[in-house]
Short mmCIF file of C-alpha atoms and ligand atoms in Angstrom, two decimals:
data_model
loop_
_atom_site.label_atom_id
_atom_site.label_comp_id
_atom_site.label_asym_id
_atom_site.label_seq_id
_atom_site.Cartn_x
_atom_site.Cartn_y
_atom_site.Cartn_z
CA MET A 1 79.18 75.92 97.05
CA THR A 2 76.92 77.00 100.01
CA SER A 3 73.74 77.68 99.31
CA ILE A 4 72.36 80.84 101.82
CA ASP A 5 68.50 80.62 102.83
CA LYS A 6 67.01 83.32 100.96
CA THR A 7 64.90 84.81 103.29
CA LYS A 8 68.09 85.11 106.11
CA LEU A 9 69.73 86.88 102.93
CA ASP A 10 66.70 89.22 102.36
CA ALA A 11 67.33 90.02 106.13
CA LEU A 12 70.86 90.98 105.42
CA ARG A 13 70.16 93.05 102.22
CA ARG A 14 67.53 94.72 104.51
CA GLY A 15 69.05 98.40 105.60
CA PHE A 16 72.19 97.71 103.93
CA GLN A 17 73.77 100.20 102.44
CA GLY A 18 75.91 98.79 99.84
CA THR A 19 75.58 96.14 97.54
CA ILE A 20 75.30 92.37 98.32
CA LEU A 21 76.58 89.69 95.34
CA LEU A 22 75.62 86.64 94.50
CA PRO A 23 77.60 84.18 92.01
CA SER A 24 74.09 84.84 89.85
CA ASP A 25 74.98 88.95 89.59
CA ASP A 26 76.86 90.60 86.86
CA GLU A 27 79.54 92.23 89.12
CA TYR A 28 80.45 88.99 91.00
CA GLU A 29 82.63 88.15 88.85
CA GLU A 30 84.65 91.47 88.94
CA ALA A 31 84.17 91.49 92.57
CA ARG A 32 85.73 88.28 93.34
CA LYS A 33 89.17 89.17 91.16
CA ILE A 34 92.15 90.60 93.69
CA TRP A 35 95.62 91.31 92.74
CA ASN A 36 97.41 88.00 92.10
CA ALA A 37 95.27 86.46 88.99
CA MET A 38 96.23 82.83 90.58
CA VAL A 39 93.98 83.10 93.52
CA ASP A 40 90.31 81.93 92.45
CA LYS A 41 87.85 81.64 94.70
CA ARG A 42 84.51 81.82 94.80
CA PRO A 43 82.80 83.03 97.76
CA ALA A 44 79.02 82.35 98.25
CA VAL A 45 78.18 86.02 99.19
CA ILE A 46 79.89 89.63 98.65
CA ALA A 47 79.12 92.18 100.99
CA ARG A 48 80.09 95.25 99.56
CA CYS A 49 80.01 97.75 102.46
CA ALA A 50 79.45 101.10 102.26
CA ASP A 51 80.36 102.19 105.93
CA THR A 52 80.81 101.10 109.33
CA GLN A 53 76.75 99.60 109.86
CA ASP A 54 77.19 97.83 107.07
CA VAL A 55 80.35 95.90 108.11
CA VAL A 56 78.76 95.29 112.04
CA LYS A 57 75.36 93.88 109.65
CA ALA A 58 77.39 91.75 107.77
CA LEU A 59 79.46 90.33 110.13
CA THR A 60 77.08 89.43 112.50
CA PHE A 61 75.03 87.46 109.42
CA GLY A 62 77.99 85.78 109.02
CA ARG A 63 78.75 84.95 112.71
CA ASP A 64 74.99 84.14 113.20
CA ASN A 65 74.84 82.04 110.43
CA GLY A 66 78.19 79.78 111.09
CA ILE A 67 79.43 80.89 107.52
CA ARG A 68 83.36 81.28 106.81
CA LEU A 69 84.25 85.17 106.69
CA ALA A 70 86.88 86.54 104.86
CA VAL A 71 87.74 90.23 104.97
CA ARG A 72 88.96 92.64 101.79
CA GLY A 73 90.60 95.77 102.21
CA ALA A 74 92.21 96.50 98.61
CA GLY A 75 92.41 92.85 97.83
CA HIS A 76 96.36 93.13 97.40
CA HIS A 77 97.76 90.32 99.49
CA ILE A 78 99.45 87.61 97.93
CA ALA A 79 97.89 85.01 99.94
CA GLY A 80 94.50 85.50 98.75
CA ASN A 81 93.00 85.85 102.26
CA SER A 82 90.83 88.56 101.24
CA LEU A 83 88.73 85.96 99.74
CA CYS A 84 87.13 83.16 100.73
CA ASN A 85 85.46 79.70 99.09
CA ASP A 86 82.09 79.21 99.80
CA GLY A 87 81.86 82.03 102.21
CA LEU A 88 81.18 85.19 103.09
CA VAL A 89 83.52 88.18 102.00
CA ILE A 90 83.13 90.76 103.91
CA ASP A 91 84.75 93.89 101.15
CA LEU A 92 85.05 97.25 102.44
CA SER A 93 87.32 98.13 98.96
CA GLN A 94 84.35 100.95 98.53
CA MET A 95 85.57 102.53 101.64
CA ARG A 96 87.87 104.65 100.48
CA ALA A 97 87.20 108.09 101.90
CA VAL A 98 90.23 110.01 103.52
CA LYS A 99 89.50 112.63 105.95
CA VAL A 100 93.00 115.06 106.70
CA ASP A 101 92.78 117.80 109.45
CA ALA A 102 96.30 119.69 108.25
CA ALA A 103 96.52 121.38 111.41
CA ALA A 104 96.54 118.83 113.73
CA LYS A 105 98.43 116.49 111.13
CA ARG A 106 96.52 113.86 111.41
CA ALA A 107 94.61 111.64 108.71
CA ILE A 108 91.35 109.49 108.79
CA ALA A 109 91.36 106.73 106.19
CA GLU A 110 88.29 104.40 105.88
CA GLY A 111 89.41 100.78 105.69
CA GLY A 112 89.39 100.04 101.89
CA ALA A 113 91.58 103.13 100.92
CA THR A 114 94.28 102.69 98.73
CA LEU A 115 98.02 104.42 99.25
CA ALA A 116 96.63 106.25 96.34
CA ASP A 117 93.75 107.67 98.39
CA LEU A 118 96.03 108.16 101.49
CA ASP A 119 98.49 110.00 99.53
CA ALA A 120 96.17 112.22 97.58
CA ALA A 121 94.44 113.30 100.39
CA THR A 122 97.64 114.05 102.97
CA GLN A 123 99.69 115.50 99.61
CA ALA A 124 97.30 118.27 99.09
CA HIS A 125 98.29 119.92 102.18
CA GLY A 126 101.94 118.86 101.55
CA LEU A 127 101.65 116.03 104.58
CA ALA A 128 102.14 112.43 104.61
CA THR A 129 102.57 108.92 106.35
CA PRO A 130 104.86 106.04 105.48
CA VAL A 131 103.30 103.79 103.37
CA GLY A 132 103.96 101.03 100.83
CA ILE A 133 105.24 101.49 96.94
CA ASN A 134 102.55 100.17 95.10
CA SER A 135 100.00 102.73 95.08
CA THR A 136 97.06 100.21 94.74
CA THR A 137 97.60 98.61 97.76
CA GLY A 138 95.32 98.76 100.89
CA VAL A 139 95.96 101.01 103.76
CA ALA A 140 94.27 98.34 105.95
CA GLY A 141 96.29 94.99 105.13
CA LEU A 142 99.51 97.50 104.68
CA THR A 143 99.30 98.73 108.47
CA LEU A 144 97.70 95.88 109.96
CA GLY A 145 100.86 94.08 108.79
CA GLY A 146 103.46 96.42 110.26
CA GLY A 147 103.79 98.64 106.73
CA PHE A 148 107.05 100.14 105.26
CA GLY A 149 108.02 101.80 102.34
CA TRP A 150 110.60 105.16 100.89
CA LEU A 151 109.74 107.03 103.93
CA SER A 152 109.87 104.67 106.70
CA ARG A 153 113.69 105.20 107.62
CA LYS A 154 112.64 108.47 108.46
CA TYR A 155 109.45 108.11 110.21
CA GLY A 156 109.42 104.71 111.06
CA MET A 157 106.74 101.35 110.18
CA THR A 158 103.16 102.58 109.24
CA VAL A 159 102.30 100.74 112.33
CA ASP A 160 104.76 103.55 114.17
CA ASN A 161 101.93 106.11 112.87
CA LEU A 162 99.02 104.77 113.81
CA GLU A 163 97.13 106.99 116.29
CA SER A 164 94.34 105.28 116.73
CA ALA A 165 91.72 102.74 114.48
CA GLU A 166 87.73 102.19 114.54
CA VAL A 167 87.66 98.36 115.32
CA VAL A 168 84.49 96.00 114.33
CA THR A 169 85.18 93.19 116.76
CA ALA A 170 83.64 89.64 116.34
CA LYS A 171 80.98 90.23 118.88
CA GLY A 172 80.00 93.31 116.39
CA ASP A 173 80.93 95.95 119.21
CA VAL A 174 82.41 98.98 117.17
CA VAL A 175 85.04 99.83 119.16
CA ARG A 176 87.92 102.47 119.27
CA ALA A 177 91.52 101.33 119.99
CA SER A 178 94.65 103.73 120.99
CA ALA A 179 97.26 104.13 123.45
CA SER A 180 94.78 104.63 125.73
CA GLU A 181 91.30 102.94 124.70
CA ASN A 182 91.46 99.42 124.56
CA PRO A 183 95.21 99.58 124.49
CA ASP A 184 96.37 95.53 124.67
CA LEU A 185 93.92 95.75 120.80
CA PHE A 186 95.50 98.43 119.85
CA TRP A 187 99.03 97.03 120.10
CA ALA A 188 97.86 94.03 118.60
CA LEU A 189 96.64 95.87 115.45
CA ARG A 190 99.82 97.04 114.91
CA GLY A 191 101.44 94.22 113.16
CA GLY A 192 99.04 91.50 114.38
CA SER A 193 97.50 91.29 110.71
CA GLY A 194 94.06 91.11 110.28
CA ASN A 195 93.36 88.89 113.54
CA PHE A 196 91.62 90.97 116.05
CA GLY A 197 88.59 92.89 113.87
CA ILE A 198 87.63 94.50 110.98
CA VAL A 199 88.98 98.22 111.17
CA THR A 200 86.82 100.37 109.47
CA ARG A 201 88.95 103.47 110.01
CA PHE A 202 92.63 104.16 110.25
CA GLU A 203 93.90 107.86 111.95
CA TYR A 204 97.73 108.21 110.95
CA ARG A 205 99.88 111.09 112.00
CA LEU A 206 101.15 112.79 109.50
CA HIS A 207 104.49 114.44 108.83
CA ALA A 208 105.90 117.70 106.52
CA VAL A 209 106.89 115.96 103.09
CA GLY A 210 107.87 117.27 99.47
CA PRO A 211 105.55 117.75 97.74
CA ASP A 212 108.08 117.98 95.62
CA LEU A 213 111.47 115.35 96.38
CA LEU A 214 114.42 113.91 94.41
CA SER A 215 113.52 110.56 93.66
CA GLY A 216 114.86 108.20 90.59
CA LEU A 217 116.41 105.39 88.98
CA ILE A 218 120.32 104.57 88.69
CA VAL A 219 120.58 101.51 86.42
CA TYR A 220 123.80 99.18 86.01
CA PRO A 221 124.62 96.42 83.63
CA PHE A 222 124.37 92.85 85.70
CA ALA A 223 128.23 92.19 84.81
CA GLN A 224 128.45 94.96 87.82
CA ALA A 225 126.16 93.06 90.04
CA LYS A 226 128.01 91.97 93.02
CA SER A 227 130.46 94.82 93.25
CA VAL A 228 127.36 97.34 92.85
CA LEU A 229 125.67 95.26 95.68
CA GLN A 230 128.72 95.79 97.57
CA GLN A 231 128.85 99.59 97.55
CA TYR A 232 125.30 99.46 98.05
CA ARG A 233 125.65 97.94 101.09
CA GLN A 234 128.45 100.21 102.23
CA PHE A 235 126.65 103.10 101.26
CA ILE A 236 123.07 102.42 102.93
CA ALA A 237 124.75 101.57 106.29
CA ASN A 238 126.16 105.13 106.65
CA ALA A 239 123.59 107.08 104.98
CA PRO A 240 120.98 109.21 106.98
CA ASN A 241 117.44 108.38 107.37
CA GLU A 242 116.32 110.64 104.94
CA LEU A 243 117.88 108.83 102.38
CA SER A 244 116.18 105.44 101.23
CA VAL A 245 117.83 103.48 98.59
CA TRP A 246 116.39 99.96 97.39
CA THR A 247 118.11 97.92 95.04
CA VAL A 248 115.68 95.63 92.28
CA LEU A 249 117.51 93.11 90.52
CA ARG A 250 115.67 91.93 87.23
CA LYS A 251 115.40 92.45 83.40
CA ALA A 252 115.23 95.62 82.02
CA PRO A 253 111.52 96.80 81.14
CA PRO A 254 111.26 99.27 78.17
CA LEU A 255 112.03 102.30 79.53
CA PRO A 256 112.51 105.13 77.57
CA PHE A 257 115.64 106.30 79.59
CA LEU A 258 117.58 103.27 78.76
CA PRO A 259 119.32 102.06 75.56
CA ALA A 260 117.07 99.39 73.58
CA GLU A 261 120.11 96.89 73.57
CA VAL A 262 119.45 96.93 77.58
CA HIS A 263 115.46 96.19 77.12
CA GLY A 264 115.42 92.91 78.14
CA LYS A 265 119.02 92.36 80.04
CA GLU A 266 119.32 91.38 83.34
CA VAL A 267 120.17 94.88 85.23
CA VAL A 268 120.68 96.25 88.69
CA VAL A 269 118.60 98.98 89.67
CA LEU A 270 119.04 101.44 92.26
CA ALA A 271 115.60 102.81 93.22
CA ILE A 272 115.94 106.42 95.58
CA LEU A 273 114.13 108.66 97.50
CA TYR A 274 115.50 111.49 99.22
CA ALA A 275 112.98 112.91 101.89
CA GLY A 276 114.26 116.24 102.25
CA ASP A 277 115.86 119.03 100.65
CA PRO A 278 116.59 118.59 96.96
CA ALA A 279 119.63 120.12 96.73
CA ASN A 280 120.74 118.43 99.70
CA GLY A 281 119.74 114.56 98.34
CA GLU A 282 121.65 115.62 94.88
CA LYS A 283 125.13 116.34 96.90
CA LEU A 284 124.45 112.55 98.91
CA ILE A 285 123.01 110.52 95.70
CA ALA A 286 126.22 111.25 93.51
CA PRO A 287 128.21 108.53 94.94
CA LEU A 288 125.65 106.24 93.68
CA ARG A 289 126.84 107.13 90.37
CA THR A 290 130.14 105.99 90.68
CA PHE A 291 129.34 102.35 91.85
CA GLY A 292 130.45 101.54 88.14
CA THR A 293 129.20 102.20 84.97
CA PRO A 294 125.41 103.03 84.51
CA VAL A 295 123.45 102.23 81.48
CA GLY A 296 120.93 104.97 82.39
CA GLU A 297 119.78 107.31 85.14
CA HIS A 298 116.04 108.87 85.56
CA VAL A 299 116.63 110.66 88.82
CA GLY A 300 114.82 113.98 89.33
CA VAL A 301 112.54 116.23 91.51
CA GLN A 302 109.30 115.11 91.21
CA PRO A 303 106.14 115.21 93.36
CA TYR A 304 105.95 112.28 95.78
CA VAL A 305 102.63 111.12 94.95
CA ASP A 306 104.74 110.39 91.40
CA TRP A 307 107.50 108.55 92.55
CA GLN A 308 104.53 106.54 95.29
CA GLN A 309 103.20 105.24 91.68
CA ALA A 310 105.93 105.04 89.59
CA PHE A 311 106.42 101.03 89.59
CA ASP A 312 102.19 100.76 89.12
CA PRO A 313 103.25 100.07 85.65
CA LEU A 314 105.00 97.39 87.05
CA LEU A 315 102.48 95.80 89.31
CA THR A 316 99.57 95.95 87.64
CA PRO A 317 96.97 93.38 88.85
CA GLY A 318 95.86 89.95 87.03
CA ALA A 319 99.39 88.46 86.71
CA ARG A 320 100.70 85.59 88.14
CA ASN A 321 102.35 86.34 91.26
CA TYR A 322 104.09 84.01 93.66
CA TRP A 323 106.40 85.54 96.37
CA LYS A 324 109.59 84.43 98.74
CA SER A 325 110.91 86.90 101.38
CA HIS A 326 113.40 87.01 103.68
CA ASN A 327 114.69 89.65 106.45
CA PHE A 328 118.24 90.42 106.59
CA THR A 329 120.30 92.40 109.57
CA LYS A 330 123.23 92.27 106.81
CA ILE A 331 124.19 91.55 103.33
CA GLU A 332 127.23 89.05 103.51
CA ASP A 333 129.26 88.39 100.06
CA GLY A 334 127.98 84.81 99.92
CA LEU A 335 124.30 85.97 99.51
CA LEU A 336 125.31 88.30 96.56
CA ASP A 337 126.91 85.25 94.88
CA ILE A 338 123.60 83.33 95.18
CA VAL A 339 121.65 86.76 94.41
CA VAL A 340 123.53 87.43 91.28
CA ARG A 341 123.33 83.05 90.31
CA TYR A 342 119.59 83.28 90.35
CA VAL A 343 119.02 86.67 88.55
CA GLY A 344 121.00 85.07 86.02
CA THR A 345 118.25 82.12 85.29
CA LEU A 346 115.41 84.54 85.73
CA PRO A 347 112.07 82.01 84.71
CA SER A 348 110.34 85.13 83.20
CA ASP A 349 110.44 88.55 81.86
CA GLU A 350 108.90 89.94 85.11
CA CYS A 351 110.48 88.36 88.32
CA GLU A 352 112.40 90.14 90.24
CA ILE A 353 114.73 90.44 93.47
CA PHE A 354 114.75 93.17 96.02
CA PHE A 355 116.03 94.30 98.73
CA GLY A 356 113.72 96.87 100.71
CA ALA A 357 116.10 99.08 102.82
CA LEU A 358 114.81 99.36 106.53
CA GLY A 359 117.21 100.29 109.32
CA GLY A 360 116.51 103.72 110.68
CA MET A 361 113.50 104.99 112.68
CA THR A 362 112.22 101.53 111.79
CA LYS A 363 114.61 100.26 114.81
CA LYS A 364 113.89 102.53 117.45
CA PRO A 365 110.68 101.15 119.42
CA ALA A 366 111.41 97.93 121.11
CA SER A 367 110.65 94.55 119.53
CA ASP A 368 107.48 94.37 121.95
CA ALA A 369 106.31 98.35 121.62
CA THR A 370 104.36 96.85 118.87
CA ALA A 371 102.72 93.55 117.47
CA TYR A 372 104.86 93.86 114.38
CA ALA A 373 108.26 92.57 116.06
CA HIS A 374 111.21 92.78 113.39
CA ARG A 375 112.86 96.17 114.48
CA ASP A 376 116.58 94.40 114.04
CA ALA A 377 115.63 94.09 110.16
CA GLU A 378 118.03 96.26 107.87
CA PHE A 379 116.65 94.84 104.69
CA VAL A 380 113.33 92.80 103.60
CA MET A 381 114.11 90.90 100.95
CA ASN A 382 111.47 89.55 98.39
CA VAL A 383 111.68 87.29 95.82
CA HIS A 384 108.57 88.38 93.36
CA GLY A 385 107.89 85.69 90.88
CA ARG A 386 105.59 87.47 88.29
CA TRP A 387 104.50 85.61 84.86
CA GLN A 388 101.35 85.43 83.07
CA SER A 389 100.69 81.86 81.99
CA ALA A 390 99.40 78.89 83.87
CA ALA A 391 101.35 76.99 82.02
CA ASP A 392 104.78 78.51 83.80
CA ASP A 393 103.47 78.08 87.31
CA ALA A 394 104.99 75.04 88.72
CA ARG A 395 108.32 76.47 86.46
CA CYS A 396 108.29 79.80 88.10
CA MET A 397 107.25 78.76 91.54
CA GLN A 398 110.08 76.56 91.44
CA TRP A 399 112.88 78.73 90.98
CA CYS A 400 111.31 81.06 93.66
CA ARG A 401 111.41 78.15 96.25
CA GLU A 402 115.19 77.45 95.04
CA TYR A 403 116.45 80.92 95.55
CA PHE A 404 114.68 81.05 99.12
CA ASP A 405 116.22 77.80 100.14
CA ALA A 406 119.66 78.74 98.98
CA SER A 407 119.73 82.33 100.53
CA ALA A 408 118.07 81.50 103.58
CA GLU A 409 121.37 80.77 105.76
CA TYR A 410 121.91 84.22 105.75
CA ALA A 411 118.51 85.53 106.61
CA SER A 412 117.92 86.89 109.97
CA ALA A 413 114.80 85.21 112.14
CA GLY A 414 111.46 86.58 111.32
CA ALA A 415 109.56 86.88 108.14
CA TYR A 416 107.53 89.97 107.30
CA VAL A 417 103.45 88.62 107.20
CA ASN A 418 102.25 90.55 104.63
CA PHE A 419 104.98 88.98 102.08
CA LEU A 420 103.88 85.70 103.56
CA THR A 421 102.30 83.16 100.72
CA GLU A 422 99.21 80.66 101.22
CA ASP A 423 101.56 77.79 101.66
CA GLU A 424 103.88 79.37 104.07
CA THR A 425 101.72 78.15 107.30
CA ASP A 426 104.70 77.20 109.14
CA ARG A 427 106.14 80.30 109.00
CA VAL A 428 103.42 82.45 110.67
CA ARG A 429 104.71 81.99 114.18
CA ASN A 430 108.14 83.30 112.74
CA ALA A 431 106.24 86.08 111.29
CA TYR A 432 104.74 87.04 114.82
CA GLY A 433 108.25 86.53 116.42
CA ALA A 434 108.36 86.42 120.46
CA ASN A 435 104.82 88.78 120.26
CA TYR A 436 102.97 85.31 119.10
CA ASP A 437 102.23 84.42 122.31
CA ARG A 438 100.83 87.85 123.78
CA LEU A 439 99.31 87.88 120.78
CA ALA A 440 97.11 84.93 121.18
CA GLN A 441 95.95 86.13 125.03
CA VAL A 442 94.38 89.12 123.13
CA LYS A 443 92.71 86.98 120.35
CA ARG A 444 90.99 84.67 123.37
CA LYS A 445 90.04 88.25 124.90
CA TYR A 446 88.36 89.69 121.14
CA ASP A 447 88.02 86.74 119.26
CA PRO A 448 87.81 83.61 121.32
CA GLN A 449 85.65 81.40 118.82
CA ASN A 450 88.43 82.36 116.04
CA LEU A 451 85.58 84.36 113.76
CA PHE A 452 88.77 85.90 111.80
CA ARG A 453 90.94 82.87 110.69
CA VAL A 454 91.03 83.11 106.99
CA ASN A 455 94.50 85.50 107.24
CA MET A 456 97.73 84.62 108.83
CA ASN A 457 96.44 83.11 112.08
CA ILE A 458 96.67 83.84 115.69
CA GLU A 459 95.04 81.15 117.45
CA PRO A 460 93.49 82.04 120.68
CA ALA A 461 95.44 81.44 124.11
C1 LIG B 1 102.10 94.95 94.29
C2 LIG B 1 102.79 95.19 95.79
C3 LIG B 1 103.62 95.93 96.32
C4 LIG B 1 103.83 95.73 97.82
N1 LIG B 1 104.35 96.88 98.27
C5 LIG B 1 104.79 96.69 99.72
C6 LIG B 1 105.31 97.65 99.98
O1 LIG B 1 106.17 98.71 99.78
N2 LIG B 1 105.83 97.40 101.69
C7 LIG B 1 104.87 97.25 102.38
O2 LIG B 1 104.79 97.06 103.52
N3 LIG B 1 103.90 96.03 101.89
C8 LIG B 1 103.79 96.02 100.65
N4 LIG B 1 102.97 94.97 99.75
C9 LIG B 1 102.39 94.47 100.74
C10 LIG B 1 100.97 94.36 101.63
O3 LIG B 1 101.17 95.62 102.59
C11 LIG B 1 100.13 93.44 102.10
O4 LIG B 1 99.64 92.64 100.48
C12 LIG B 1 98.69 93.89 102.57
O5 LIG B 1 98.33 92.75 102.84
C13 LIG B 1 97.69 94.82 100.83
O6 LIG B 1 96.57 94.85 101.76
P1 LIG B 1 95.26 95.08 101.17
O7 LIG B 1 93.92 95.83 102.40
O8 LIG B 1 95.14 95.63 100.40
O9 LIG B 1 95.13 93.78 101.35
P2 LIG B 1 93.78 92.64 101.30
O10 LIG B 1 94.12 91.42 100.65
O11 LIG B 1 92.99 92.73 101.22
O12 LIG B 1 94.19 91.75 102.99
C14 LIG B 1 95.18 91.65 103.71
C15 LIG B 1 94.79 90.84 104.78
O13 LIG B 1 94.20 91.86 105.69
C16 LIG B 1 92.94 91.74 106.38
N5 LIG B 1 91.97 93.10 105.84
C17 LIG B 1 92.08 93.37 104.75
N6 LIG B 1 90.78 94.84 105.41
C18 LIG B 1 90.94 94.56 106.43
C19 LIG B 1 90.26 95.26 107.24
N7 LIG B 1 89.87 96.69 107.09
N8 LIG B 1 90.44 95.12 108.83
C20 LIG B 1 90.59 94.06 108.98
N9 LIG B 1 91.62 93.16 108.38
C21 LIG B 1 91.76 93.58 106.75
C22 LIG B 1 92.43 90.53 105.36
O14 LIG B 1 91.68 89.81 105.56
C23 LIG B 1 93.89 90.11 104.64
O15 LIG B 1 93.93 88.50 105.64
C24 LIG B 1 103.00 94.74 98.73
C25 LIG B 1 101.79 94.30 97.95
C26 LIG B 1 101.60 94.23 96.24
C27 LIG B 1 100.16 93.44 96.03
#
């Protein structure tokens, strides 16, 4: 492990409002844990920042001493780039404040806020912006990669709702990026991942949402999977943007609304959110109950924030996870045959394949309007490999890779940068698509030395 000169560390500590953690500190072991337990990195120093000035201080310290830097938001990215071995982690996970201006419909979230922090603050005013489906995810990584969830068909990607950002650049300057200030940086931040600086504040546009909305699950037996999915693709193609329905194929968890004989058996789950008047939503979702014979359902009007946390129990930190994902512009029958074949051989009770429905307003901006390029995607499919024991690593990862390869011929070009694993460096260019060269130009301007390189990296042009 790199040992960092004590006098230099003392200089970093001076005036630092947060906490500096070294391997010898009690809190260090906890601080180097992230969501994916397969990531086991040992940084030389973890600088837990309390404010923007701490971020500037940590960055300057790392840069001037030639120490490798990683930047941590909420530590959810599957690839584990929020940590680095032997280097300095600039950890924003304690910077979680969210301020809402309800009259102006704006929220400002600090760079370490989670989706739960943002949703709680905005929903207190009956407002929200589209974010992801697991509330412990960080706004930072999610936003910088694009960001989508239940509200995206109605309100677009998270980046489409970003109004401005406060950024600590590689030079150590604190700048604002918006449509009128550093517009090239603002463009790059909206999909270019963590390549352009450390974002200490995100300003989002908000929309009137809920706070009570129709949402829930309808569950079908696996024997009906192909037919359910065929009807689903027809249904979602004609659904209004207010309605979002995702499909999840997995072994049924022991949910109380499912009969005991279904627990642990493969099922097809339709997960539903209607972002409008619940009575209208009830009428719209009625056909979803006629795709076959459901084994159970749990649908009703509930607070949007509860739905935003509904999947948290299945996505707790500390498990071993390996993902593979594709974008699709359509779901073809050949793909469904492959899905059914692989869900028939799930390697653990926790593995799943899901299709997240995009479309709607996510397709409206041109593919070069923001750095996030994949405006043609109707679905993002993720093979979520998840298991508990290291002894199962090879077997589970192999299943993910084989399904990914088998389904590749049906996928559209491109990849979602927020779902790429550590070993998918060959897909990084794809993830930025046709915007890569322009991103490389912006990278040259804001980070010519590639200081921010522990990420899905864009090399300076
Ligand atoms: C269970 C689960 C569910 C998910 N569901 C969704 C979903 O519904 N929709 C969706 O779009 N995505 C989803 N994701 C993917 C998610 O968007 C990414 O994992 C995202 O990177 C998480 O952000 P983070 O801040 O928690 O991650 P981190 O791992 O902390 O950071 C991710 C990357 O961003 C960089 N970074 C972090 N903070 C900053 C900052 N403040 N400034 C600059 N760079 C920074 C890091 O260096 C790293 O490269 C999900 C992930 C998980 C684990």
